[in-house]
Amino acid sequence: MRQVAIVAFGQSDHRPDSAETSEVEMLMPVLHQVLDTVGLRAGEIDFTCSGSSDYLAGRAFSFTMALDGVGAWPPISESHVEMDGAWALYEAWTRLLTGEADTALVYAYGKSSPGDLREVLTRQLDPYYMAPLWPDSVSLAALQAQALIDAADTGADERALAGVAARSRTAAETNPHAQLTGSPPPEALLDEPYLVRPLRRHDCPPIGDGAAAVVLAAGDTARRLCPRPAWIRGMDHRTEAHSLGVRDLTRSPSTRLAAERAGAFQAPVDLAELHAPFTSQELILRRELRLADAVRVNPSGGALAANPMMAAGLIRLGEAAAAIHRGAAGRALAHATSGPCLQQNLVAVLEGDVL
Amino acid sequence: MTPAPSPEVLQAPLVVEFPFTRSLGPVQSAFLTGLRNRTVLGVRTTDGRVLVPPVEYDPVTADELADLVEVAPTGTVTTWAWNPAPRRGQPLRTPFAWVLVRLDGADTALLHALDAPGPDAVRTGMRVRIRWAGERVGAITDIACFEPYDGAGAGEAVPHSGEFADPVSGIVAPARLDYTYAPGRAQSRYLKALAGRTTYGERCPSCRKVYVPPRGACPTCGVATDEQVEVGPRGTVTTFCIVNIKARNLDIEVPYVYAHIALDGADLALHGRIGGIPYDQVRMGLRVEPVWSADGRYPDHYRPTGEPDADYDTYKELL
Ligand SMILES: [Zn+2]
């Protein structure tokens, strides 16, 4: 089977408010950056795929506006997913595996600032039994966090959650794109009030606007475009039952299964970029992914430092790939999630050629 | 060439409101009709579990499910979260706990609100019971909330026909989301100029085309447009249609003409209504100019200028 690699990655600075730019104005510099990295023009890309959400924009077919930024006239081969761009990357990967294309541009963006994100996200819930109650995204994550704390076998407590927050935001100090950087020590964080108990503000991701893009290429094209391509050795995504009440919220069997199918357990990884918007979710993911203590988790700061909706998962794949590009990782795992309480999960395994 | 002024961002409230009308399958219909009758139904799976709230297909085996059972209005909290600041649309106005509750007789949990005096009164494993809404219509909100309850478990699920008089067959799920819309740099510049009755397009630095209204990017080249070019005010009708359906909230007599209009100097046609001429005399090539209402921030419509029609060759690229 032909091998496909991530050969370029770019992201915007993630900010709480970007009212001065439209979506396409926010996205375009990122698109130009990744295309410049590989020396291609938009018209030379074989396949383009994007992730975004109309509910963030408050407008139907909002992704068509962003298409202006890739030069979609004359018509290009293009597709869109109404979820995180990591799933757009999955679609592009399969397209390249079939041999239909040699290069693909994948991008994702989200502006949360125009609306009330916690309310907007209620619209992705089951419309009969859940959405009429308007349970917001932080409250649902808090139910999951409490279940984790109550479970006897996890060792999770509020101190452990604060430790995830402090480590992530401290790591983000070296990430120039991050929205939140730096943290008091975990003990000090525990003095803060609850947002929705048991979650405090530090347990939750920042709400912000941002965009990201990657270029994929197959085989020899990848070697030509990038000195050290990040080869996608495996990728898989799985989903849980949509009703929260039928799930064990302390586990993520979909992540475990996706990781198995992606080949994540065939050899140890040295770096993992996990899309865990809430501190408790990182603890769940670490267990399902069987990550050893030596694995560097989210050296970018992860979603706790910047969580632009629909782009934060794609950024995990991009950050993992970028670490391979610069020789800072040999085998990396990237995870993306979409929906409430780790509803859908995608796992990819990336490798560089042996140095 | 006019250099682009520093953008002053425009913003406006945007409300998206929709009453989704959704139909119910047999299982959901029985469940919601049951709530209207203070009866909680679940569905039994082929391997004997009882799902509450019930679904039509088993989330594990994908088997079709229809074996309805009744469970108790009492149950046990499986996890909770204290919500100190209730938000619009949520079940209670005062601080409350979100809870997942496994009703007695069920194997899965239902999401709802728990009315409790404070977080110290809530714990996983606590016993609760349903507080019914005074007026029930066949919706999940027929459960007003849960409240603490001292009693023990009330046993097994019992078979239920799922039959009620006058079953509900659908729900109306109203939704409202409030946004602050900001159109970005290019459209802010366009709208601000338009308020002064000047129409600006923006030229692509690569292909030199002038886009009206500008959106900040050339869709052909995928690069930013930032050179402002005054276009119009006159233009040419490139194509049109005759509208015979009266739009709600729009005070325009039908039939009327809606047209694509290529403003002079623009490489893209915008659209607008044509007035000041009988609808059946509008034609391709007609030369038009904008008509502004007294306090309008954009042209109300376009009317004929009286000039001779434009040659087809001058606008055929803009069709
Ligand atoms: Zn152009």
XYZ file of C-alpha atoms and ligand atoms in Angstrom:
675
model
C 0.000 0.000 0.000
C 1.270 3.479 -0.776
C 2.454 5.546 2.157
C 1.000 8.960 2.919
C 2.639 11.635 5.056
C 1.896 14.972 6.630
C 4.454 17.235 4.945
C 3.477 20.675 6.268
C 1.547 22.119 9.193
C 0.516 25.648 10.067
C -1.792 27.305 12.554
C -2.986 30.765 13.443
C -2.438 32.440 16.770
C -5.460 31.406 18.821
C -7.292 34.311 20.376
C -10.392 34.902 22.478
C -11.845 37.274 19.902
C -11.085 37.829 16.239
C -13.932 40.157 15.291
C -11.696 42.176 12.959
C -11.334 39.271 10.553
C -13.870 37.122 8.775
C -13.331 33.358 8.732
C -11.605 33.443 5.363
C -9.426 36.393 6.414
C -8.363 34.445 9.519
C -7.724 31.283 7.528
C -5.904 32.612 4.477
C -2.507 33.364 6.075
C -2.432 29.804 7.450
C -3.211 28.329 4.025
C -0.481 30.423 2.424
C 1.968 29.371 5.108
C 1.554 25.626 4.553
C 1.521 25.965 0.776
C 4.694 28.085 0.899
C 6.318 25.452 3.094
C 5.986 22.863 0.323
C 6.333 25.329 -2.550
C 2.920 24.631 -4.060
C 0.185 26.957 -5.206
C -3.448 26.280 -4.308
C -4.276 25.215 -7.848
C -1.570 22.531 -7.763
C -3.205 20.599 -4.905
C -5.116 17.487 -6.017
C -7.710 17.346 -3.232
C -8.909 19.805 -0.607
C -10.898 18.907 2.494
C -12.030 21.081 5.391
C -13.706 20.926 8.778
C -15.896 23.621 10.330
C -19.374 24.118 11.765
C -22.316 26.260 10.723
C -23.501 26.478 14.327
C -20.354 28.386 15.287
C -20.824 30.850 12.462
C -24.604 31.104 12.846
C -24.928 30.783 9.063
C -25.875 27.980 6.714
C -23.197 26.651 4.330
C -20.638 28.881 6.018
C -17.766 26.726 4.746
C -18.392 27.919 1.197
C -17.190 31.404 2.195
C -13.887 30.003 3.383
C -13.433 28.242 0.043
C -12.559 31.613 -1.482
C -9.302 31.311 0.431
C -8.187 28.218 -1.501
C -9.010 29.506 -4.958
C -11.986 27.247 -5.666
C -12.553 28.658 -9.153
C -12.137 27.060 -11.650
C -13.722 24.150 -9.760
C -11.444 22.025 -7.587
C -11.854 18.575 -6.085
C -13.142 19.474 -2.647
C -15.001 18.063 0.337
C -16.068 19.205 3.794
C -16.859 17.613 7.144
C -19.152 19.307 9.654
C -16.799 18.419 12.520
C -13.190 18.680 13.549
C -10.690 18.911 10.706
C -8.984 15.726 11.945
C -11.840 13.883 10.224
C -11.242 15.915 7.082
C -7.659 14.700 7.255
C -8.934 11.119 7.531
C -11.017 11.610 4.381
C -8.045 13.087 2.533
C -5.804 10.234 3.711
C -8.181 7.612 2.290
C -8.364 9.592 -0.942
C -4.591 9.529 -1.240
C -4.420 5.831 -0.331
C -6.666 4.989 -3.272
C -4.197 6.686 -5.597
C -6.774 9.210 -6.773
C -4.594 12.070 -5.587
C -0.937 12.652 -4.697
C -1.387 15.790 -2.614
C -4.109 17.119 -0.355
C -4.726 20.328 1.538
C -6.666 19.907 4.793
C -7.789 22.855 6.821
C -10.116 23.628 9.702
C -11.252 26.726 11.485
C -13.679 27.917 14.076
C -14.666 31.250 15.519
C -16.401 30.748 18.849
C -16.433 34.453 19.690
C -19.623 35.425 17.796
C -21.866 33.152 19.901
C -22.164 31.610 23.347
C -20.167 28.423 22.810
C -21.626 26.534 25.766
C -25.107 27.081 24.345
C -24.111 26.540 20.732
C -22.696 23.097 21.527
C -25.990 21.925 23.033
C -27.286 21.786 19.469
C -25.127 18.740 18.709
C -26.922 16.663 21.357
C -29.729 14.156 20.924
C -32.671 16.442 20.054
C -35.373 14.392 21.810
C -34.013 13.613 25.263
C -31.066 15.952 25.832
C -31.085 19.143 23.759
C -34.433 20.390 25.218
C -32.699 20.546 28.636
C -29.868 22.746 27.268
C -27.065 20.947 29.146
C -23.967 22.974 28.284
C -20.613 21.524 27.313
C -18.898 22.282 30.635
C -21.703 20.623 32.614
C -21.496 17.446 30.546
C -17.726 17.328 30.986
C -18.260 17.841 34.723
C -20.533 14.767 34.862
C -17.729 12.789 33.258
C -15.119 14.232 35.642
C -17.225 13.358 38.710
C -17.718 9.814 37.421
C -13.941 9.527 37.083
C -13.340 10.856 40.599
C -15.955 8.484 42.037
C -14.545 5.432 40.273
C -12.342 3.434 42.589
C -9.772 2.287 40.052
C -8.670 5.577 38.481
C -6.817 7.368 41.274
C -8.235 10.603 39.863
C -8.964 13.450 42.236
C -9.181 17.221 41.906
C -5.454 17.516 42.672
C -4.649 15.185 39.758
C -6.855 17.241 37.454
C -5.125 20.458 38.520
C -1.803 18.772 37.805
C -2.857 18.183 34.194
C -3.866 21.831 33.853
C -0.649 23.188 35.352
C 1.565 20.906 33.259
C -0.284 21.755 30.027
C -0.282 25.509 30.459
C 3.338 25.532 31.562
C 4.275 23.522 28.461
C 2.394 26.055 26.331
C 4.916 28.740 27.289
C 7.034 27.484 24.395
C 4.087 27.505 21.961
C 3.843 30.928 20.303
C 0.312 30.187 19.037
C -1.214 29.223 22.384
C -4.053 31.240 23.855
C -3.306 30.473 27.523
C 0.243 30.069 28.821
C 1.691 29.657 32.282
C 0.028 28.381 35.442
C 0.233 28.618 39.214
C 1.177 25.319 40.875
C -1.637 22.751 41.201
C -2.118 23.397 44.937
C -2.850 27.075 44.249
C -5.322 26.153 41.504
C -7.397 24.223 44.035
C -8.180 27.492 45.857
C -10.158 28.726 42.842
C -13.986 28.497 42.811
C -15.814 25.840 40.828
C -17.203 26.640 37.412
C -19.421 23.549 37.349
C -18.353 21.291 40.206
C -16.046 19.345 40.103
C -14.521 21.447 37.294
C -12.801 24.749 37.937
C -11.866 27.187 35.219
C -8.392 25.645 34.887
C -9.970 22.260 34.131
C -11.657 23.708 31.053
C -10.263 24.793 27.698
C -10.071 28.444 26.719
C -12.803 29.529 24.317
C -11.231 31.057 21.247
C -10.925 31.502 17.527
C -8.339 29.890 15.301
C -7.443 27.948 12.202
C -5.040 25.236 11.131
C -3.941 23.559 7.918
C -1.819 20.614 6.831
C -0.579 19.316 3.513
C -0.614 15.568 2.870
C 1.416 13.885 0.155
C 1.934 10.309 -0.987
C 5.166 8.361 -1.507
C 7.871 10.032 -3.552
C 5.902 13.278 -3.716
C 6.101 13.480 0.071
C 9.869 12.912 -0.012
C 10.229 15.665 -2.607
C 8.159 18.179 -0.610
C 9.550 17.533 2.869
C 13.020 16.568 4.143
C 11.528 14.364 6.873
C 7.891 13.480 6.175
C 5.653 12.380 9.036
C 4.365 9.086 7.616
C 0.854 8.095 8.674
C 1.379 4.433 9.652
C -2.220 3.958 10.694
C -5.360 5.918 11.440
C -8.808 4.930 12.646
C -11.832 6.581 14.200
C -14.685 5.180 16.269
C -17.773 6.470 18.003
C -19.662 5.755 21.224
C -23.405 5.340 21.722
C -24.894 8.823 21.651
C -26.783 8.475 24.916
C -24.445 9.380 27.788
C -26.419 7.200 30.190
C -25.589 3.936 28.406
C -21.848 4.625 28.550
C -19.272 4.141 31.287
C -18.053 7.717 31.231
C -14.785 6.788 32.921
C -13.739 4.727 29.903
C -13.314 5.421 26.210
C -13.622 2.107 24.374
C -13.811 3.956 21.059
C -10.360 5.444 21.678
C -8.978 2.032 22.650
C -10.388 0.396 19.537
C -9.252 3.191 17.213
C -5.758 2.962 18.700
C -5.651 -0.810 18.174
C -6.766 -0.486 14.565
C -4.291 2.332 13.951
C -1.466 0.111 15.207
C -0.703 2.276 18.210
C 0.154 -0.689 20.430
C 2.568 -2.361 18.032
C 5.500 -0.290 19.267
C 5.983 2.398 21.898
C 5.569 6.050 20.953
C 7.803 8.797 22.295
C 5.287 11.627 21.980
C 1.494 11.908 22.154
C -0.701 14.840 21.223
C -4.054 14.182 22.904
C -7.161 16.216 22.211
C -8.429 16.462 25.778
C -10.304 19.747 26.186
C -10.989 18.951 29.851
C -8.329 17.824 32.335
C -10.285 14.703 33.320
C -10.355 13.578 29.694
C -6.561 13.413 29.513
C -6.556 10.898 32.375
C -9.147 8.776 30.555
C -7.232 8.901 27.290
C -3.867 8.063 28.873
C -5.348 4.872 30.301
C -7.057 3.805 27.066
C -3.934 4.544 25.035
C -1.697 2.739 27.562
C 0.788 5.602 27.521
C 3.888 4.968 29.587
C 5.025 7.676 31.975
C 8.028 8.391 29.746
C 5.850 9.482 26.809
C 5.825 13.255 26.335
C 2.131 14.211 26.369
C 1.025 17.490 24.795
C 4.322 19.413 24.782
C 2.323 21.994 22.790
C 0.061 22.583 25.787
C -2.780 20.742 24.078
C -6.400 21.821 24.018
C -6.123 23.281 27.527
C -3.878 25.975 26.047
C -5.822 26.545 22.832
C -9.034 24.815 21.753
C -10.315 26.444 18.562
C -13.453 24.443 17.783
C -13.170 22.193 14.720
C -9.411 22.871 14.463
C -8.026 21.658 17.805
C -8.082 17.988 16.762
C -6.369 18.688 13.445
C -3.780 20.685 15.389
C -2.957 17.568 17.437
C -2.099 15.742 14.206
C -0.192 18.783 12.995
C 1.794 19.236 16.208
C 2.723 15.542 16.269
C 3.805 15.729 12.626
C 5.781 18.916 13.194
C 7.719 17.209 15.999
C 8.690 14.496 13.513
C 9.541 17.069 10.803
C 12.091 18.725 13.093
C 13.476 15.430 14.391
C 12.072 15.857 17.909
C 10.066 12.625 17.720
C 10.482 9.305 15.930
C 7.072 7.691 16.501
C 4.184 9.831 17.675
C 0.552 9.275 18.473
C -2.095 11.874 17.681
C -5.657 11.814 18.972
C -8.656 13.957 18.123
C -12.104 14.054 19.652
C -15.421 15.543 18.625
C -18.705 15.854 20.473
C -19.496 15.800 24.213
C -17.624 13.613 26.729
C -15.223 12.083 24.169
C -18.087 11.039 21.881
C -16.023 10.356 18.756
C -12.339 9.589 18.772
C -9.660 9.392 16.102
C -6.175 7.997 16.581
C -3.259 8.275 14.176
C 0.258 6.885 14.396
C 2.980 8.945 12.729
C 6.582 7.982 12.086
C 9.642 9.622 10.609
C 12.208 7.763 8.537
C 15.003 6.426 10.720
C 17.518 9.217 11.188
C -6.092 53.480 -6.434
C -7.352 54.228 -2.956
C -5.276 52.789 -0.131
C -7.349 50.719 2.254
C -8.207 52.667 5.409
C -7.531 51.011 8.729
C -10.525 48.818 9.267
C -13.032 49.793 11.876
C -14.862 46.634 12.687
C -18.597 46.550 12.276
C -20.693 44.348 14.535
C -24.396 43.638 14.790
C -26.625 41.297 16.776
C -27.668 38.158 14.906
C -30.399 35.901 16.265
C -30.877 32.432 14.833
C -34.183 30.998 15.950
C -35.923 27.871 14.736
C -38.770 25.665 15.978
C -37.549 22.228 14.866
C -40.500 19.928 14.323
C -39.421 16.332 14.800
C -41.427 13.164 14.337
C -41.137 10.243 16.746
C -40.770 6.557 16.080
C -42.922 4.037 17.985
C -40.516 3.725 20.945
C -39.875 7.426 21.452
C -43.580 8.158 20.995
C -44.493 5.664 23.718
C -41.838 7.056 26.056
C -42.845 10.701 25.683
C -46.572 9.924 25.776
C -45.850 7.920 28.925
C -44.204 10.928 30.547
C -47.351 12.917 29.815
C -49.185 10.211 31.830
C -46.587 10.101 34.644
C -45.403 6.719 33.431
C -41.758 6.000 32.641
C -41.142 3.442 29.933
C -37.947 1.729 28.935
C -37.134 -0.812 26.278
C -35.722 -4.291 26.855
C -32.796 -5.377 24.720
C -32.417 -8.852 23.259
C -29.869 -9.673 25.979
C -32.222 -8.539 28.729
C -30.969 -5.064 29.662
C -33.494 -2.260 30.140
C -32.623 1.033 28.430
C -34.121 4.217 29.895
C -34.543 6.500 28.053
C -35.452 3.948 25.399
C -34.098 3.863 21.861
C -35.273 2.023 18.752
C -31.970 0.291 18.118
C -29.630 -1.409 20.554
C -26.472 0.710 20.839
C -24.375 -2.472 21.192
C -25.957 -5.019 18.846
C -27.953 -2.662 16.585
C -30.975 -4.967 17.044
C -34.310 -3.283 16.502
C -36.000 -2.829 19.876
C -39.726 -2.647 20.662
C -40.189 -4.635 23.910
C -41.492 -1.862 26.168
C -41.400 -2.059 29.961
C -42.393 0.280 32.769
C -39.835 1.347 35.371
C -40.171 3.257 38.628
C -40.155 7.047 38.973
C -37.449 6.596 41.616
C -33.784 5.887 41.095
C -30.122 6.334 41.972
C -27.676 9.065 40.921
C -24.756 7.573 38.951
C -22.858 10.854 38.522
C -23.550 14.529 39.097
C -22.247 18.058 38.568
C -23.215 21.128 40.552
C -24.329 23.994 38.353
C -24.170 27.228 40.389
C -25.370 29.480 37.564
C -28.324 28.091 35.562
C -28.410 29.215 31.956
C -31.259 30.039 29.619
C -33.406 27.034 28.782
C -32.139 24.794 31.570
C -34.702 22.982 33.757
C -34.372 25.072 36.941
C -33.862 28.771 37.591
C -32.038 28.247 40.884
C -28.649 26.498 41.276
C -29.051 22.759 40.735
C -27.168 19.555 40.044
C -27.024 17.911 36.658
C -27.472 14.204 37.277
C -27.465 10.941 35.457
C -30.124 8.803 37.161
C -30.563 5.055 36.846
C -34.255 4.568 37.525
C -35.243 1.498 39.537
C -35.697 -1.325 37.049
C -33.391 0.259 34.435
C -29.806 -0.610 33.491
C -28.905 2.769 31.957
C -29.157 6.342 33.149
C -31.214 9.362 32.165
C -29.847 12.913 32.103
C -31.812 15.538 34.001
C -31.630 18.170 36.758
C -31.768 17.558 40.508
C -33.283 20.193 42.777
C -31.121 20.204 45.926
C -30.194 22.899 48.447
C -26.487 22.775 47.606
C -23.617 20.604 46.398
C -23.097 19.130 49.864
C -26.569 17.575 49.598
C -25.649 15.665 46.442
C -23.571 12.546 46.034
C -23.206 9.643 43.674
C -25.436 6.826 44.888
C -28.071 9.100 46.434
C -31.728 8.207 46.004
C -33.967 10.518 43.968
C -37.441 10.592 42.481
C -39.112 12.379 39.608
C -40.904 15.684 40.216
C -43.482 15.917 37.461
C -44.216 19.151 35.630
C -47.654 20.615 36.388
C -48.535 20.756 32.717
C -47.295 17.854 30.634
C -47.245 17.769 26.847
C -45.255 14.676 25.893
C -41.664 15.906 26.130
C -38.584 15.241 28.248
C -39.419 18.453 30.113
C -42.553 16.730 31.472
C -40.037 15.663 34.094
C -39.628 19.038 35.829
C -36.549 17.721 37.641
C -35.546 15.110 40.208
C -35.709 15.643 43.970
C -34.107 13.791 46.910
C -36.026 10.685 48.017
C -35.561 8.473 51.052
C -37.167 5.229 49.883
C -35.553 2.051 48.703
C -35.548 0.590 45.199
C -38.929 -0.423 43.798
C -37.987 -3.571 41.975
C -38.132 -4.890 38.464
C -39.303 -3.427 35.211
C -42.721 -4.762 34.233
C -44.059 -5.308 30.716
C -46.087 -2.441 29.245
C -48.102 -2.285 26.040
C -46.901 1.242 25.310
C -50.472 2.085 24.349
C -52.019 5.338 25.514
C -54.967 7.396 24.369
C -54.024 10.164 21.937
C -50.289 9.346 21.643
C -47.881 12.154 20.788
C -46.311 11.656 17.381
C -43.870 14.534 17.353
C -42.155 17.252 19.320
C -41.477 20.862 18.575
C -38.014 21.748 19.821
C -37.588 25.500 19.801
C -34.010 26.712 19.624
C -32.564 30.181 19.828
C -28.931 31.156 19.602
C -27.664 34.715 19.914
C -24.613 35.847 18.003
C -22.715 39.053 17.482
C -22.002 39.066 13.784
C -18.783 40.706 12.618
C -18.275 40.709 8.862
C -14.484 41.124 8.935
C -12.197 43.676 7.307
C -13.254 43.624 3.675
C -16.994 43.589 4.236
C -16.733 46.204 6.999
C -14.976 48.558 4.562
C -17.640 47.834 1.941
C -20.559 48.426 4.306
C -19.099 51.615 5.760
C -18.562 53.081 2.288
C -22.051 51.998 1.276
C -23.522 53.964 4.178
C -22.005 57.027 2.458
C -23.589 55.927 -0.847
C -20.275 54.869 -2.334
C -19.775 51.343 -3.602
C -16.293 49.857 -3.293
C -15.021 46.716 -4.870
C -11.657 45.169 -4.118
C -9.103 44.231 -6.766
C -7.183 40.970 -6.731
C -3.449 41.687 -6.851
C -2.934 38.594 -8.989
C -5.688 38.415 -11.625
C -6.708 42.125 -11.341
C -10.419 41.324 -11.139
C -12.592 43.655 -9.030
C -14.976 41.870 -6.666
C -18.238 43.417 -5.416
C -19.147 42.963 -2.628
C -15.604 42.135 -1.554
C -15.144 39.268 0.893
C -11.429 39.627 1.405
C -10.229 36.876 -0.911
C -10.092 36.239 -4.638
C -11.932 32.943 -5.190
C -9.852 32.245 -8.294
C -6.401 32.973 -6.918
C -6.962 32.321 -3.203
C -5.156 35.500 -2.197
C -6.264 38.539 -0.208
C -7.902 41.435 -2.029
C -7.067 44.747 -0.412
C -6.955 47.448 -3.082
C -10.222 49.348 -2.964
C -11.775 50.504 -6.242
C -14.849 52.686 -6.506
C -17.389 51.111 -8.844
C -20.773 52.190 -10.250
C -23.000 53.833 -9.353
C -24.456 52.830 -12.734
C -24.510 49.316 -14.023
C -25.918 46.843 -16.518
C -28.516 44.116 -15.999
C -26.775 40.884 -16.983
C -29.650 38.520 -16.202
C -32.875 38.600 -14.223
C -35.926 36.721 -13.032
C -39.543 37.698 -12.403
C -40.669 36.998 -8.849
C -44.329 36.027 -8.440
C -44.316 34.899 -4.826
C -44.764 37.435 -2.082
C -42.130 37.032 0.607
C -43.233 37.178 4.201
C -42.319 40.455 5.964
C -41.440 42.070 2.640
C -43.635 44.920 1.471
C -43.068 44.610 -2.280
C -45.890 44.090 -4.775
C -45.566 41.069 -7.025
C -44.608 40.480 -9.718
C -41.279 42.251 -9.547
C -37.863 41.750 -11.107
C -34.760 40.573 -9.339
C -31.611 41.040 -11.386
C -27.891 40.520 -11.553
C -26.331 43.928 -12.051
C -22.750 44.470 -13.173
C -21.764 47.840 -11.754
C -19.448 49.818 -14.022
C -15.869 48.849 -13.166
C -16.781 45.606 -11.394
C -15.871 42.098 -12.564
C -18.662 40.379 -10.669
C -22.391 41.068 -10.789
C -24.273 41.759 -7.580
C -28.009 41.405 -7.264
C -30.831 43.819 -6.622
C -34.436 44.611 -7.373
C -35.363 46.570 -10.490
C -38.028 49.275 -10.156
C -39.299 52.268 -12.098
C -40.151 50.146 -15.144
C -42.927 47.576 -15.771
C -41.667 44.133 -14.875
C -42.193 42.764 -18.377
C -40.001 45.422 -19.939
C -36.825 44.578 -18.011
C -34.179 43.070 -20.324
C -30.565 41.969 -20.405
C -28.339 44.936 -21.146
C -30.666 47.451 -19.470
C -28.650 50.292 -17.934
C -29.650 51.017 -14.302
C -28.715 53.198 -11.333
C -29.340 52.807 -7.599
C -32.254 54.450 -5.815
C -31.686 55.132 -2.140
C -34.475 55.513 0.348
C -34.142 58.467 2.698
C -32.473 56.635 5.569
C -31.304 53.537 3.715
C -27.812 52.174 4.195
C -27.944 50.330 0.886
C -29.804 50.884 -2.386
C -33.500 50.120 -2.090
C -33.631 49.158 -5.762
C -32.218 50.051 -9.186
C -34.057 51.993 -11.921
C -33.397 52.576 -15.636
C -30.982 55.425 -16.435
C -32.498 56.057 -19.865
C -29.181 55.302 -21.588
C -29.148 52.996 -24.612
C -28.802 49.304 -23.680
C -25.271 47.960 -23.277
C -23.856 45.719 -26.005
C -23.944 42.047 -25.104
C -20.171 41.797 -25.645
C -19.538 44.313 -22.836
C -21.079 42.097 -20.131
C -21.115 38.525 -21.496
C -18.113 37.576 -19.307
C -20.085 38.563 -16.214
C -23.121 36.342 -16.767
Zn -7.422 36.750 -8.476
